[in-house]
């Protein structure tokens, strides 16, 4: 608990130094402003602290090489049907503030996002209740509509990233 700090004069910004805040903790900040007539207004807000972005996960697919995974990939894990794609991913982890949501971009060439409906990232809320696989965490799934139908041999580029509850984003998958 910090002691209140009184600042006289007109000020728009104040920085507190040498605060030792713990990652994953929530703190309540109270700001009280008073004028010369001693009329005051007060506002409280909660701030969550996290100095690290989430780790990058991977697409969840079934494999019969390198290692036998205990999860089975159904046909809806990773696939497409005309104007939609089915995606499943796993392994994005944030030990301090957990994952809040995922962003997904889909385009027909690298660095584009022209195949999704809104021409901007689709945001998917994190599902912490899906099938959980030890150190990989719960499976995340999304079926996304595309702007146009796909044809056999079309190439698409997909970016998925995680955002933690402090607003930090992982590198894209």
PDB file of C-alpha atoms in Angstrom:
ATOM      1  CA  UNK A   1       0.000   0.000   0.000  1.00  0.00           C
ATOM      2  CA  UNK A   2       1.415   3.334  -1.087  1.00  0.00           C
ATOM      3  CA  UNK A   3       0.868   6.456   0.907  1.00  0.00           C
ATOM      4  CA  UNK A   4      -1.145   9.168  -0.861  1.00  0.00           C
ATOM      5  CA  UNK A   5       0.911  11.686  -2.820  1.00  0.00           C
ATOM      6  CA  UNK A   6      -0.172  15.338  -2.944  1.00  0.00           C
ATOM      7  CA  UNK A   7       0.823  17.327  -6.004  1.00  0.00           C
ATOM      8  CA  UNK A   8       0.102  21.040  -6.159  1.00  0.00           C
ATOM      9  CA  UNK A   9      -0.465  22.805  -9.441  1.00  0.00           C
ATOM     10  CA  UNK A  10      -1.617  21.874 -12.911  1.00  0.00           C
ATOM     11  CA  UNK A  11      -0.414  18.413 -13.873  1.00  0.00           C
ATOM     12  CA  UNK A  12      -1.495  16.005 -16.594  1.00  0.00           C
ATOM     13  CA  UNK A  13       1.036  13.244 -15.996  1.00  0.00           C
ATOM     14  CA  UNK A  14       2.832  11.812 -12.998  1.00  0.00           C
ATOM     15  CA  UNK A  15       5.260   8.886 -12.980  1.00  0.00           C
ATOM     16  CA  UNK A  16       5.950   6.777  -9.931  1.00  0.00           C
ATOM     17  CA  UNK A  17       9.394   5.192  -9.919  1.00  0.00           C
ATOM     18  CA  UNK A  18      10.847   2.209  -8.088  1.00  0.00           C
ATOM     19  CA  UNK A  19       7.560   0.412  -7.679  1.00  0.00           C
ATOM     20  CA  UNK A  20       7.994  -3.309  -7.207  1.00  0.00           C
ATOM     21  CA  UNK A  21       4.871  -4.747  -8.785  1.00  0.00           C
ATOM     22  CA  UNK A  22       4.442  -8.489  -9.186  1.00  0.00           C
ATOM     23  CA  UNK A  23       3.518 -10.071 -12.543  1.00  0.00           C
ATOM     24  CA  UNK A  24       0.041 -11.551 -12.456  1.00  0.00           C
ATOM     25  CA  UNK A  25      -1.170  -9.250  -9.682  1.00  0.00           C
ATOM     26  CA  UNK A  26      -4.004  -6.760  -9.812  1.00  0.00           C
ATOM     27  CA  UNK A  27      -3.695  -3.361  -8.217  1.00  0.00           C
ATOM     28  CA  UNK A  28      -6.334  -0.726  -7.568  1.00  0.00           C
ATOM     29  CA  UNK A  29      -5.358   2.821  -8.445  1.00  0.00           C
ATOM     30  CA  UNK A  30      -7.322   5.732  -7.032  1.00  0.00           C
ATOM     31  CA  UNK A  31      -7.031   9.217  -8.479  1.00  0.00           C
ATOM     32  CA  UNK A  32      -8.586  12.141  -6.609  1.00  0.00           C
ATOM     33  CA  UNK A  33      -8.546  15.620  -8.129  1.00  0.00           C
ATOM     34  CA  UNK A  34      -9.547  18.730  -6.206  1.00  0.00           C
ATOM     35  CA  UNK A  35      -9.892  22.327  -7.338  1.00  0.00           C
ATOM     36  CA  UNK A  36      -9.143  25.498  -5.348  1.00  0.00           C
ATOM     37  CA  UNK A  37     -12.664  25.443  -3.884  1.00  0.00           C
ATOM     38  CA  UNK A  38     -11.837  21.956  -2.530  1.00  0.00           C
ATOM     39  CA  UNK A  39     -14.447  20.337  -4.736  1.00  0.00           C
ATOM     40  CA  UNK A  40     -13.085  16.878  -5.490  1.00  0.00           C
ATOM     41  CA  UNK A  41     -13.761  14.027  -7.847  1.00  0.00           C
ATOM     42  CA  UNK A  42     -12.440  10.511  -7.460  1.00  0.00           C
ATOM     43  CA  UNK A  43     -11.922   7.600  -9.828  1.00  0.00           C
ATOM     44  CA  UNK A  44     -10.784   4.052  -9.124  1.00  0.00           C
ATOM     45  CA  UNK A  45      -9.507   1.565 -11.667  1.00  0.00           C
ATOM     46  CA  UNK A  46      -7.927  -1.869 -11.523  1.00  0.00           C
ATOM     47  CA  UNK A  47      -4.601  -2.430 -13.252  1.00  0.00           C
ATOM     48  CA  UNK A  48      -3.216  -5.885 -14.022  1.00  0.00           C
ATOM     49  CA  UNK A  49       0.561  -6.293 -14.229  1.00  0.00           C
ATOM     50  CA  UNK A  50       2.321  -8.554 -16.722  1.00  0.00           C
ATOM     51  CA  UNK A  51       5.716  -7.797 -18.231  1.00  0.00           C
ATOM     52  CA  UNK A  52       5.843 -10.786 -20.592  1.00  0.00           C
ATOM     53  CA  UNK A  53       3.848 -11.668 -23.698  1.00  0.00           C
ATOM     54  CA  UNK A  54       2.256 -15.139 -24.097  1.00  0.00           C
ATOM     55  CA  UNK A  55       4.308 -17.966 -25.571  1.00  0.00           C
ATOM     56  CA  UNK A  56       3.555 -19.060 -29.134  1.00  0.00           C
ATOM     57  CA  UNK A  57       1.488 -22.194 -29.694  1.00  0.00           C
ATOM     58  CA  UNK A  58       1.012 -24.388 -32.736  1.00  0.00           C
ATOM     59  CA  UNK A  59      -1.675 -25.738 -35.005  1.00  0.00           C
ATOM     60  CA  UNK A  60      -3.176 -28.925 -33.585  1.00  0.00           C
ATOM     61  CA  UNK A  61      -3.037 -31.751 -36.094  1.00  0.00           C
ATOM     62  CA  UNK A  62      -2.848 -35.494 -35.813  1.00  0.00           C
ATOM     63  CA  UNK A  63       0.517 -37.055 -36.574  1.00  0.00           C
ATOM     64  CA  UNK A  64       1.902 -40.576 -36.640  1.00  0.00           C
ATOM     65  CA  UNK A  65       5.562 -39.603 -36.652  1.00  0.00           C
ATOM     66  CA  UNK A  66       8.066 -38.186 -34.171  1.00  0.00           C
ATOM     67  CA  UNK A  67       5.726 -38.656 -31.248  1.00  0.00           C
ATOM     68  CA  UNK A  68       2.355 -40.293 -30.791  1.00  0.00           C
ATOM     69  CA  UNK A  69       0.062 -37.640 -29.411  1.00  0.00           C
ATOM     70  CA  UNK A  70      -2.780 -38.598 -27.090  1.00  0.00           C
ATOM     71  CA  UNK A  71      -5.192 -36.331 -28.901  1.00  0.00           C
ATOM     72  CA  UNK A  72      -7.099 -37.399 -31.962  1.00  0.00           C
ATOM     73  CA  UNK A  73      -7.630 -34.921 -34.742  1.00  0.00           C
ATOM     74  CA  UNK A  74     -11.024 -35.212 -36.278  1.00  0.00           C
ATOM     75  CA  UNK A  75     -11.752 -33.970 -39.746  1.00  0.00           C
ATOM     76  CA  UNK A  76     -12.797 -30.636 -38.272  1.00  0.00           C
ATOM     77  CA  UNK A  77      -9.363 -29.963 -36.707  1.00  0.00           C
ATOM     78  CA  UNK A  78      -7.734 -28.375 -39.720  1.00  0.00           C
ATOM     79  CA  UNK A  79      -9.518 -28.219 -43.043  1.00  0.00           C
ATOM     80  CA  UNK A  80     -11.658 -26.262 -45.433  1.00  0.00           C
ATOM     81  CA  UNK A  81     -14.961 -26.495 -47.275  1.00  0.00           C
ATOM     82  CA  UNK A  82     -15.611 -24.031 -50.084  1.00  0.00           C
ATOM     83  CA  UNK A  83     -15.888 -20.715 -48.234  1.00  0.00           C
ATOM     84  CA  UNK A  84     -14.842 -21.642 -44.711  1.00  0.00           C
ATOM     85  CA  UNK A  85     -11.795 -22.935 -42.846  1.00  0.00           C
ATOM     86  CA  UNK A  86     -11.682 -25.003 -39.668  1.00  0.00           C
ATOM     87  CA  UNK A  87      -8.755 -24.210 -37.394  1.00  0.00           C
ATOM     88  CA  UNK A  88      -7.582 -25.840 -34.184  1.00  0.00           C
ATOM     89  CA  UNK A  89      -4.600 -24.611 -32.199  1.00  0.00           C
ATOM     90  CA  UNK A  90      -2.975 -25.362 -28.887  1.00  0.00           C
ATOM     91  CA  UNK A  91      -0.085 -24.357 -26.666  1.00  0.00           C
ATOM     92  CA  UNK A  92      -0.344 -20.574 -26.331  1.00  0.00           C
ATOM     93  CA  UNK A  93       0.410 -20.039 -22.646  1.00  0.00           C
ATOM     94  CA  UNK A  94       0.724 -17.047 -20.336  1.00  0.00           C
ATOM     95  CA  UNK A  95       1.700 -18.007 -16.776  1.00  0.00           C
ATOM     96  CA  UNK A  96       0.992 -14.594 -15.245  1.00  0.00           C
ATOM     97  CA  UNK A  97      -2.339 -13.301 -16.534  1.00  0.00           C
ATOM     98  CA  UNK A  98      -3.666 -16.123 -18.733  1.00  0.00           C
ATOM     99  CA  UNK A  99      -4.881 -15.815 -22.304  1.00  0.00           C
ATOM    100  CA  UNK A 100      -7.806 -13.471 -22.950  1.00  0.00           C
ATOM    101  CA  UNK A 101      -8.313 -13.919 -26.696  1.00  0.00           C
ATOM    102  CA  UNK A 102      -6.763 -14.877 -30.027  1.00  0.00           C
ATOM    103  CA  UNK A 103      -6.441 -12.856 -33.209  1.00  0.00           C
ATOM    104  CA  UNK A 104      -6.641 -14.562 -36.610  1.00  0.00           C
ATOM    105  CA  UNK A 105      -5.826 -13.182 -40.059  1.00  0.00           C
ATOM    106  CA  UNK A 106      -6.263 -15.096 -43.322  1.00  0.00           C
ATOM    107  CA  UNK A 107      -5.047 -13.979 -46.745  1.00  0.00           C
ATOM    108  CA  UNK A 108      -4.196 -15.376 -50.153  1.00  0.00           C
ATOM    109  CA  UNK A 109      -0.585 -14.167 -49.988  1.00  0.00           C
ATOM    110  CA  UNK A 110       1.897 -13.498 -47.224  1.00  0.00           C
ATOM    111  CA  UNK A 111       1.172 -10.359 -45.164  1.00  0.00           C
ATOM    112  CA  UNK A 112      -2.413 -10.058 -46.465  1.00  0.00           C
ATOM    113  CA  UNK A 113      -5.732 -10.502 -44.703  1.00  0.00           C
ATOM    114  CA  UNK A 114      -8.115 -10.295 -47.622  1.00  0.00           C
ATOM    115  CA  UNK A 115      -9.929 -13.631 -47.175  1.00  0.00           C
ATOM    116  CA  UNK A 116     -11.761 -12.938 -43.932  1.00  0.00           C
ATOM    117  CA  UNK A 117     -15.097 -11.210 -43.797  1.00  0.00           C
ATOM    118  CA  UNK A 118     -14.131  -7.955 -42.146  1.00  0.00           C
ATOM    119  CA  UNK A 119     -10.654  -7.470 -43.660  1.00  0.00           C
ATOM    120  CA  UNK A 120      -9.315  -7.203 -40.119  1.00  0.00           C
ATOM    121  CA  UNK A 121      -8.417  -9.648 -37.411  1.00  0.00           C
ATOM    122  CA  UNK A 122     -11.099 -12.005 -36.186  1.00  0.00           C
ATOM    123  CA  UNK A 123     -11.000 -12.126 -32.379  1.00  0.00           C
ATOM    124  CA  UNK A 124     -11.798 -15.418 -30.650  1.00  0.00           C
ATOM    125  CA  UNK A 125     -12.236 -15.592 -26.866  1.00  0.00           C
ATOM    126  CA  UNK A 126      -9.986 -18.101 -25.086  1.00  0.00           C
ATOM    127  CA  UNK A 127     -11.794 -21.312 -24.139  1.00  0.00           C
ATOM    128  CA  UNK A 128     -10.314 -22.651 -20.909  1.00  0.00           C
ATOM    129  CA  UNK A 129     -12.875 -25.483 -20.727  1.00  0.00           C
ATOM    130  CA  UNK A 130     -11.952 -27.355 -23.920  1.00  0.00           C
ATOM    131  CA  UNK A 131     -10.155 -30.703 -23.916  1.00  0.00           C
ATOM    132  CA  UNK A 132      -6.933 -30.096 -21.959  1.00  0.00           C
ATOM    133  CA  UNK A 133      -3.661 -31.750 -22.904  1.00  0.00           C
ATOM    134  CA  UNK A 134      -1.149 -31.498 -20.048  1.00  0.00           C
ATOM    135  CA  UNK A 135       1.525 -28.931 -20.878  1.00  0.00           C
ATOM    136  CA  UNK A 136      -0.208 -27.853 -24.116  1.00  0.00           C
ATOM    137  CA  UNK A 137      -3.335 -26.457 -22.479  1.00  0.00           C
ATOM    138  CA  UNK A 138      -6.885 -26.607 -23.843  1.00  0.00           C
ATOM    139  CA  UNK A 139      -7.658 -26.996 -27.540  1.00  0.00           C
ATOM    140  CA  UNK A 140      -8.952 -23.867 -29.231  1.00  0.00           C
ATOM    141  CA  UNK A 141     -11.205 -24.138 -32.290  1.00  0.00           C
ATOM    142  CA  UNK A 142     -12.691 -21.734 -34.780  1.00  0.00           C
ATOM    143  CA  UNK A 143     -14.632 -22.030 -38.028  1.00  0.00           C
ATOM    144  CA  UNK A 144     -14.192 -18.889 -40.095  1.00  0.00           C
ATOM    145  CA  UNK A 145     -16.167 -17.793 -43.134  1.00  0.00           C
ATOM    146  CA  UNK A 146     -14.121 -16.564 -46.090  1.00  0.00           C
ATOM    147  CA  UNK A 147     -14.857 -13.813 -48.619  1.00  0.00           C
ATOM    148  CA  UNK A 148     -14.704 -16.254 -51.490  1.00  0.00           C
ATOM    149  CA  UNK A 149     -14.749 -20.019 -52.012  1.00  0.00           C
ATOM    150  CA  UNK A 150     -11.432 -21.862 -52.031  1.00  0.00           C
ATOM    151  CA  UNK A 151     -10.460 -24.172 -54.844  1.00  0.00           C
ATOM    152  CA  UNK A 152      -8.212 -27.192 -54.762  1.00  0.00           C
ATOM    153  CA  UNK A 153      -4.548 -26.099 -54.638  1.00  0.00           C
ATOM    154  CA  UNK A 154      -5.325 -22.561 -53.489  1.00  0.00           C
ATOM    155  CA  UNK A 155      -2.713 -21.330 -51.024  1.00  0.00           C
ATOM    156  CA  UNK A 156      -3.827 -19.478 -47.929  1.00  0.00           C
ATOM    157  CA  UNK A 157      -1.765 -17.845 -45.214  1.00  0.00           C
ATOM    158  CA  UNK A 158      -3.012 -17.909 -41.631  1.00  0.00           C
ATOM    159  CA  UNK A 159      -1.689 -15.919 -38.674  1.00  0.00           C
ATOM    160  CA  UNK A 160      -2.807 -16.680 -35.143  1.00  0.00           C
ATOM    161  CA  UNK A 161      -1.608 -14.862 -32.044  1.00  0.00           C
ATOM    162  CA  UNK A 162      -2.659 -14.793 -28.399  1.00  0.00           C
ATOM    163  CA  UNK A 163      -3.355 -11.757 -26.259  1.00  0.00           C
ATOM    164  CA  UNK A 164      -3.102 -11.943 -22.485  1.00  0.00           C
ATOM    165  CA  UNK A 165      -5.355 -10.153 -19.990  1.00  0.00           C
ATOM    166  CA  UNK A 166      -2.810  -7.322 -19.721  1.00  0.00           C
ATOM    167  CA  UNK A 167      -3.125  -6.700 -23.481  1.00  0.00           C
ATOM    168  CA  UNK A 168       0.280  -8.089 -24.514  1.00  0.00           C
ATOM    169  CA  UNK A 169       0.353 -10.125 -27.750  1.00  0.00           C
ATOM    170  CA  UNK A 170       2.425 -13.184 -28.598  1.00  0.00           C
ATOM    171  CA  UNK A 171       4.387 -13.520 -31.791  1.00  0.00           C
ATOM    172  CA  UNK A 172       2.104 -14.856 -34.527  1.00  0.00           C
ATOM    173  CA  UNK A 173       1.975 -18.516 -35.418  1.00  0.00           C
TER     174      UNK A 173
END
